[in-house]
Tab-separated table of C-alpha atoms in Angstrom:
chain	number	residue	atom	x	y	z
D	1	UNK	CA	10.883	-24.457	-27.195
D	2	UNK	CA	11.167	-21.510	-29.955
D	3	UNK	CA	14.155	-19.423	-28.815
D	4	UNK	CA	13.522	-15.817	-30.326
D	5	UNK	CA	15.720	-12.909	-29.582
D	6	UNK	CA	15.036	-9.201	-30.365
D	7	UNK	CA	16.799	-6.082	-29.689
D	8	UNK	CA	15.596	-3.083	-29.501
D	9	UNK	CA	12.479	-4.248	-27.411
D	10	UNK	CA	11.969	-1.476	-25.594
D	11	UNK	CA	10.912	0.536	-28.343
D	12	UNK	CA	7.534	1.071	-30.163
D	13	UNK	CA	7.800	-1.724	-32.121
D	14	UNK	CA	9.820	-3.965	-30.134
D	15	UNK	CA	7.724	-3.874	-27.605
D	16	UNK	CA	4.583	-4.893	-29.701
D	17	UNK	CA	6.758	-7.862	-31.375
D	18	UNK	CA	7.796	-9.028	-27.330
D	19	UNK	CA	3.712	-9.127	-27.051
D	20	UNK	CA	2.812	-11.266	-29.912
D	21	UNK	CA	5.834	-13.891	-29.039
D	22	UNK	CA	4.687	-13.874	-25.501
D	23	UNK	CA	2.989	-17.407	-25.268
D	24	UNK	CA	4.024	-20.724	-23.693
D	25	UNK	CA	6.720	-22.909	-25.580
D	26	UNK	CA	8.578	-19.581	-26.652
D	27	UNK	CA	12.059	-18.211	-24.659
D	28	UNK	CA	12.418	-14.636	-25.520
D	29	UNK	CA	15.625	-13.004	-25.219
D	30	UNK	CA	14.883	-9.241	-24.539
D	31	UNK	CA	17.725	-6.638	-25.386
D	32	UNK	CA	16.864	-2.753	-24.879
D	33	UNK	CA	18.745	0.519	-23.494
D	34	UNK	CA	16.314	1.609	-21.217
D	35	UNK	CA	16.229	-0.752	-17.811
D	36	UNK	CA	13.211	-0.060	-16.362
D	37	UNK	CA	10.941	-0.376	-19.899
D	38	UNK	CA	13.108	-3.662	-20.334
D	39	UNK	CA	11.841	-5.160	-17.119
D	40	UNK	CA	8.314	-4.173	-17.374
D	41	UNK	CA	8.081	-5.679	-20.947
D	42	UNK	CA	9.988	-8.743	-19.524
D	43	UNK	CA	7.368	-8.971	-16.539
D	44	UNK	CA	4.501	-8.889	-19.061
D	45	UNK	CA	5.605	-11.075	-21.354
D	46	UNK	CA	6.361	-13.966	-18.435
D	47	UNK	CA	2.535	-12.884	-17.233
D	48	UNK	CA	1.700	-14.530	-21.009
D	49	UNK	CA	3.096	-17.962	-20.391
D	50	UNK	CA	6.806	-17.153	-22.111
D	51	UNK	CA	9.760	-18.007	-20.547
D	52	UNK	CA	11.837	-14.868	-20.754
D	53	UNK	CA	15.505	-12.895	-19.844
D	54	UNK	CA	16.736	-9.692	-20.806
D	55	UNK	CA	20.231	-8.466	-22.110
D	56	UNK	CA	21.438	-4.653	-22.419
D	57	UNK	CA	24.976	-5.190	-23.525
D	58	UNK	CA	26.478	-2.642	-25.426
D	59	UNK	CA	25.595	-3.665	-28.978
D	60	UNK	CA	28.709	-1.098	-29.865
D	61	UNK	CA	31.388	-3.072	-28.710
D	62	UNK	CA	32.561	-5.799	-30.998
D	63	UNK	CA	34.020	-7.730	-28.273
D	64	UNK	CA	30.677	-7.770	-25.822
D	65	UNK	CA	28.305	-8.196	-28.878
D	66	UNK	CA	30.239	-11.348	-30.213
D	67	UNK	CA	30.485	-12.946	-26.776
D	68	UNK	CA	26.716	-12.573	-26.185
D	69	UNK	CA	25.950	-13.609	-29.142
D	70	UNK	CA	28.238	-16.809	-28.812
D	71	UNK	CA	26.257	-17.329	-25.754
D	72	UNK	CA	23.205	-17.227	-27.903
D	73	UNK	CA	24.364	-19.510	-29.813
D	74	UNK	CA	25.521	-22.562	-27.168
D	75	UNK	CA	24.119	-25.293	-27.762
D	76	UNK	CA	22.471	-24.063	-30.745
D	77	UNK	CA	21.447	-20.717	-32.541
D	78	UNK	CA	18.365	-19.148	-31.901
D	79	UNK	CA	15.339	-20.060	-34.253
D	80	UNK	CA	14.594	-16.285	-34.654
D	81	UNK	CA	16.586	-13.670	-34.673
D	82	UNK	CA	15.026	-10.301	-34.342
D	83	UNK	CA	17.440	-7.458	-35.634
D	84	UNK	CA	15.687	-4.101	-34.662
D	85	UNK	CA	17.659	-1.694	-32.503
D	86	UNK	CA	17.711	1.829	-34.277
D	87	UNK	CA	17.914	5.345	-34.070
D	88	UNK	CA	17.576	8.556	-36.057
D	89	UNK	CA	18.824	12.381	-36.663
D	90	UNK	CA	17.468	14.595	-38.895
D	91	UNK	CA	19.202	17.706	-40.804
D	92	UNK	CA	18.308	19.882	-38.087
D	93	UNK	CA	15.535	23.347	-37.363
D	94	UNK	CA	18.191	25.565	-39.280
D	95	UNK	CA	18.361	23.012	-41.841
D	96	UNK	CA	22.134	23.389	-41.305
D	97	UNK	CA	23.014	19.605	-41.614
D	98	UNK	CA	23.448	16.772	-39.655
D	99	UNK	CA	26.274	16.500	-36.838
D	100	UNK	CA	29.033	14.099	-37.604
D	101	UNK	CA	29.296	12.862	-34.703
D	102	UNK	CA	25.865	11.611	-34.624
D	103	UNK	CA	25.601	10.606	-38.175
D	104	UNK	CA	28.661	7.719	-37.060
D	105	UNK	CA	26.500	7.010	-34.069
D	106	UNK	CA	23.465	6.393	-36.059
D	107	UNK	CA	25.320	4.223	-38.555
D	108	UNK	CA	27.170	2.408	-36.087
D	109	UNK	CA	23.757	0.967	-34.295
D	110	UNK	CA	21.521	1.378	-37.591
D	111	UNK	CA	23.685	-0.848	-40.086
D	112	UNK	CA	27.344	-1.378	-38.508
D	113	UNK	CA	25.295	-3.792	-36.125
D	114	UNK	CA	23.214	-5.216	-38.043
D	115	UNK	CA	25.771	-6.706	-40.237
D	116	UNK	CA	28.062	-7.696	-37.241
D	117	UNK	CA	24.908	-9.655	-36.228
D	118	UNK	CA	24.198	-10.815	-39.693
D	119	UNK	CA	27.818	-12.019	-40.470
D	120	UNK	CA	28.476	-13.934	-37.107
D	121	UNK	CA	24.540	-15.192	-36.581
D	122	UNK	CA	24.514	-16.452	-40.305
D	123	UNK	CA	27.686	-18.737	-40.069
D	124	UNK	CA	26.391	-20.541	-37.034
D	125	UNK	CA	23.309	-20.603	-38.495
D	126	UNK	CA	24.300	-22.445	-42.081
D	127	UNK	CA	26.331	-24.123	-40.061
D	128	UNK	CA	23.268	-26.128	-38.148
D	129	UNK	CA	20.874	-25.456	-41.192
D	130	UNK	CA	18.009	-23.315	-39.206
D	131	UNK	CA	17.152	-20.216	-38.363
D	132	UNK	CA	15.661	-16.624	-39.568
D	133	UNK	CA	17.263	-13.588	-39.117
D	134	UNK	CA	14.840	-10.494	-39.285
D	135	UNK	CA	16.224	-7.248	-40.102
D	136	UNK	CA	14.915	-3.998	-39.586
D	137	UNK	CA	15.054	-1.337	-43.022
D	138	UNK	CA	12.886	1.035	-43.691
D	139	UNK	CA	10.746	2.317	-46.747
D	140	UNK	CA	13.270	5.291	-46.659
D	141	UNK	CA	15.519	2.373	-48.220
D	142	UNK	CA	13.800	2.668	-51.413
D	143	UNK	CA	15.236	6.898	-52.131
D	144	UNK	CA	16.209	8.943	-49.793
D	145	UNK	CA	14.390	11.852	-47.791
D	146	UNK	CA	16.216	15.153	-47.636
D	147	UNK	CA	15.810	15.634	-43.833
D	148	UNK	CA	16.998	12.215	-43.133
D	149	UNK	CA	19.795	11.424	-44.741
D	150	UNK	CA	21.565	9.094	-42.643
D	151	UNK	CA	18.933	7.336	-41.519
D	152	UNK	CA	17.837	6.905	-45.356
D	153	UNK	CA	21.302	5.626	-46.034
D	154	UNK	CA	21.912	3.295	-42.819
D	155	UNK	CA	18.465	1.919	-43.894
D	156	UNK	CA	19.441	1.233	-47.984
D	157	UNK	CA	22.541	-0.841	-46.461
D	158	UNK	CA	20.314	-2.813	-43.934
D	159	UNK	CA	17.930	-3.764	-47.197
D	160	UNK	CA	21.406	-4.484	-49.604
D	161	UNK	CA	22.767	-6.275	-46.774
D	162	UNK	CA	19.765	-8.719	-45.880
D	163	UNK	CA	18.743	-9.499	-49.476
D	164	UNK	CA	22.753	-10.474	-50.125
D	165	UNK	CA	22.498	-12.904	-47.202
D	166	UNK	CA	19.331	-14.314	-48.135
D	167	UNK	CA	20.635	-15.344	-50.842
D	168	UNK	CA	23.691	-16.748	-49.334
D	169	UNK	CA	22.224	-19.092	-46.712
D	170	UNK	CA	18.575	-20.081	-48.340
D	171	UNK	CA	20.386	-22.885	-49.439
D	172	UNK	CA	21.244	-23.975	-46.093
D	173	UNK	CA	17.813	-24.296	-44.965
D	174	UNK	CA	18.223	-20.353	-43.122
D	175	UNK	CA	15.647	-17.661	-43.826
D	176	UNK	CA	16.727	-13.806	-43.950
D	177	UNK	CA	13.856	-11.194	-43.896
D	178	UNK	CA	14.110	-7.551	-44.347
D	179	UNK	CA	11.333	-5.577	-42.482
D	180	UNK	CA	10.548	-1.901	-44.366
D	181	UNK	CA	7.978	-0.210	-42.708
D	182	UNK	CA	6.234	2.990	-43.120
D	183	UNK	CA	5.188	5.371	-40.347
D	184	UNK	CA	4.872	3.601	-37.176
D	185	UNK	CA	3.289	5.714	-33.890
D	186	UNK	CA	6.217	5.779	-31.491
D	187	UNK	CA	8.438	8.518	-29.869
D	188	UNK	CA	11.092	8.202	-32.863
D	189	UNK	CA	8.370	8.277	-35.371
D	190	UNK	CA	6.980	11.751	-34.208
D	191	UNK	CA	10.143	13.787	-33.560
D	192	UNK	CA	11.151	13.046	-37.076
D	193	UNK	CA	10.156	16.092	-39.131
D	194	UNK	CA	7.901	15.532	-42.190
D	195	UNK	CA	4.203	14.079	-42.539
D	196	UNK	CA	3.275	10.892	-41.707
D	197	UNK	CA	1.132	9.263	-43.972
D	198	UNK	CA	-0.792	6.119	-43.190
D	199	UNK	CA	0.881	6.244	-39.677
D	200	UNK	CA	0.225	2.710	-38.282
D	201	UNK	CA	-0.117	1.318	-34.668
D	202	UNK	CA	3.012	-0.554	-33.399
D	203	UNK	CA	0.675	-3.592	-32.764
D	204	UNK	CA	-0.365	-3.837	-36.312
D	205	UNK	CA	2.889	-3.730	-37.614
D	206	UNK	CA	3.797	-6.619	-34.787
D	207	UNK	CA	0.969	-8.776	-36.426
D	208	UNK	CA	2.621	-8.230	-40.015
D	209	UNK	CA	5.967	-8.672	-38.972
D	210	UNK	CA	5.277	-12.127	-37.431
D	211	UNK	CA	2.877	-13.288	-40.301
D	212	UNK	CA	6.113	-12.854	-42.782
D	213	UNK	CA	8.101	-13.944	-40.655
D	214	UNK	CA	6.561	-17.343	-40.349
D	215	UNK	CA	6.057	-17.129	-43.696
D	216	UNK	CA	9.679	-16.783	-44.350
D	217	UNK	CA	9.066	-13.642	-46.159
D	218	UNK	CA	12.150	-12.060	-48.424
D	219	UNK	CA	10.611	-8.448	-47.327
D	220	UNK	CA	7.875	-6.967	-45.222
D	221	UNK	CA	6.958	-3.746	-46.333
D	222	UNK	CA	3.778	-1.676	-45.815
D	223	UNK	CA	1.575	-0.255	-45.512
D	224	UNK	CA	0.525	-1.100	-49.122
D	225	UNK	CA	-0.059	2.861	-50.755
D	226	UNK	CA	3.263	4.130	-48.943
D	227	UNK	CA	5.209	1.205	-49.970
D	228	UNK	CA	3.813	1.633	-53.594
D	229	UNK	CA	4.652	5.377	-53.132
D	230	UNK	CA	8.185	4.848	-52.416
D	231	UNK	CA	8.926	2.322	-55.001
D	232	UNK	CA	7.943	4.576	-57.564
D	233	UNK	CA	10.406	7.437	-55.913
D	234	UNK	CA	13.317	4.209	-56.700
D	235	UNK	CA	12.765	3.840	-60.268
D	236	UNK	CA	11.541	7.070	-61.377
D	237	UNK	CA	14.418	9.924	-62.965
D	238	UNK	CA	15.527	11.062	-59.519
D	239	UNK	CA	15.061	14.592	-60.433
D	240	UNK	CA	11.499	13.854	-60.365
D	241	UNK	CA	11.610	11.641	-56.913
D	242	UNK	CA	13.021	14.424	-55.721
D	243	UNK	CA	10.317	17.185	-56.620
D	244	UNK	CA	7.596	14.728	-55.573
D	245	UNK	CA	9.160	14.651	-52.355
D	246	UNK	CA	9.201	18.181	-51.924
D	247	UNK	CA	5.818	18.535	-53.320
D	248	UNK	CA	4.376	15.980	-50.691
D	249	UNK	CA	6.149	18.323	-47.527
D	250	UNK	CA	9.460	16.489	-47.168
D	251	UNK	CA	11.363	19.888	-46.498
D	252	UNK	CA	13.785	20.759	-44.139
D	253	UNK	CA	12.210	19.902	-40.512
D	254	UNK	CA	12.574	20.306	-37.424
D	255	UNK	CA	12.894	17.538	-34.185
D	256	UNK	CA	15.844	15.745	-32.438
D	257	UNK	CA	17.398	12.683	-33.237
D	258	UNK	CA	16.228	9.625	-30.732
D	259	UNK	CA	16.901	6.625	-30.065
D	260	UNK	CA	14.657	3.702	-29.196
């Protein structure tokens, strides 16, 4: 049986990635915020032949994060870990900057996570020489956007941080993937301020994710025109990323952060 855990399920995404693992011989491990979207995703996915439990500990504490994941990990790690609980914040109507305190909320579950996953998932991992972890950037990875900036920022770590461990643990037979995707439809998508170009489904991305993932895929990133967009903004004079971005509407916004 394929033992695949994601977090973050209960959001757009999520959700859509819970769907396409949702067949007999695979035990999902659900993890999500929101209770009663958690059960009804965990319902429907046991309707589609998966064996399936749910988890909302508090990612945020160190102590109840490493003894779930221990948990996880008895007898053996999971074959895929799925690393895609997020939020964002944006600079605000007024333009008048993003609150502090959220900013170290957002970077706490965005990349603080991530890597406490990473670091203790990827020992026991080498250690029995399988397993993929998945981790959840963003094409705002590749330069930042003005009315995101922590978001932009936790997302650049999440990509440093997953191509580092790639490289540490390919030898060891364990596969790290970094996800970066564009605009995906979901509440977080549309209360961030700013056009969304080539806005996808969250069941198309799913179907992508998975692909690379079974493909053992270094990065996911798409969709294609965005993706090219944004690596251009990386390598270009940043004084010219940044009037392109202004040019294509990335001004100061408006919408509340959110988390999913």
């Amino acid at each position: 049986m394929t033992r695949i855990v994601i977090t973050g399920a209960t959001g757009a995404i999520g959700q859509a990635l819970a769907a396409v693992y949702a067949r007999p011989g695979n035990r999902l491990v659900l993890h999500g915020r929101q209770r009663e979207v958690l059960e009804s995703v965990t319902a429907a996915c046991r309707e589609s032949g998966a064996d399936v439990e749910y988890s909302q500990v508090d990612l945020g504490d160190d102590d109840a994060l490493f003894a779930w994941l221990d948990s996880l990990c008895t007898p053996a790690p999971p074959d895929i870990v799925i690393v895609n609980a997020g939020m964002n914040i944006d600079i605000g109507e007024d333009a008048s900057g993003e609150a502090w305190e959220d900013a170290s909320r957002l970077l706490d579950i965005n990349l603080r996570v991530p890597m406490a996953m990473g670091n203790f998932l990827g020992k026991r991992m080498r250690a029995a020489g399988h397993g993929q972890l998945v981790l959840m950037s963003s094409l705002a990875a590749y330069h930042g956007l003005p009315v995101t900036p922590s978001y932009s920022a936790s997302k650049a770590g999440v990509k440093a941080y997953g191509e580092a461990l790639r490289g540490w643990l390919a030898s060891r037979g364990v596969g790290v993937t970094v996800v970066m995707p564009g605009y995906v439809s979901s509440k977080m998508c549309h209360e961030m301020p700013g056009p969304k170009p080539f806005l996808w489904q969250p069941e198309r991305a799913a179907r992508v994710i998975a692909r690379g993932i079974e493909r053992n895929r270094a990065r996911i990133s798409f969709p294609f025109p965005l993706d090219f967009g944004c690596w251009w903004l990386a390598v270009l004079p940043a004084a010219i990323s940044q009037r392109l971005l202004k040019g294509f509407g990335y001004d100061p916004g408006h919408g509340d952060g959110a988390q999913r």
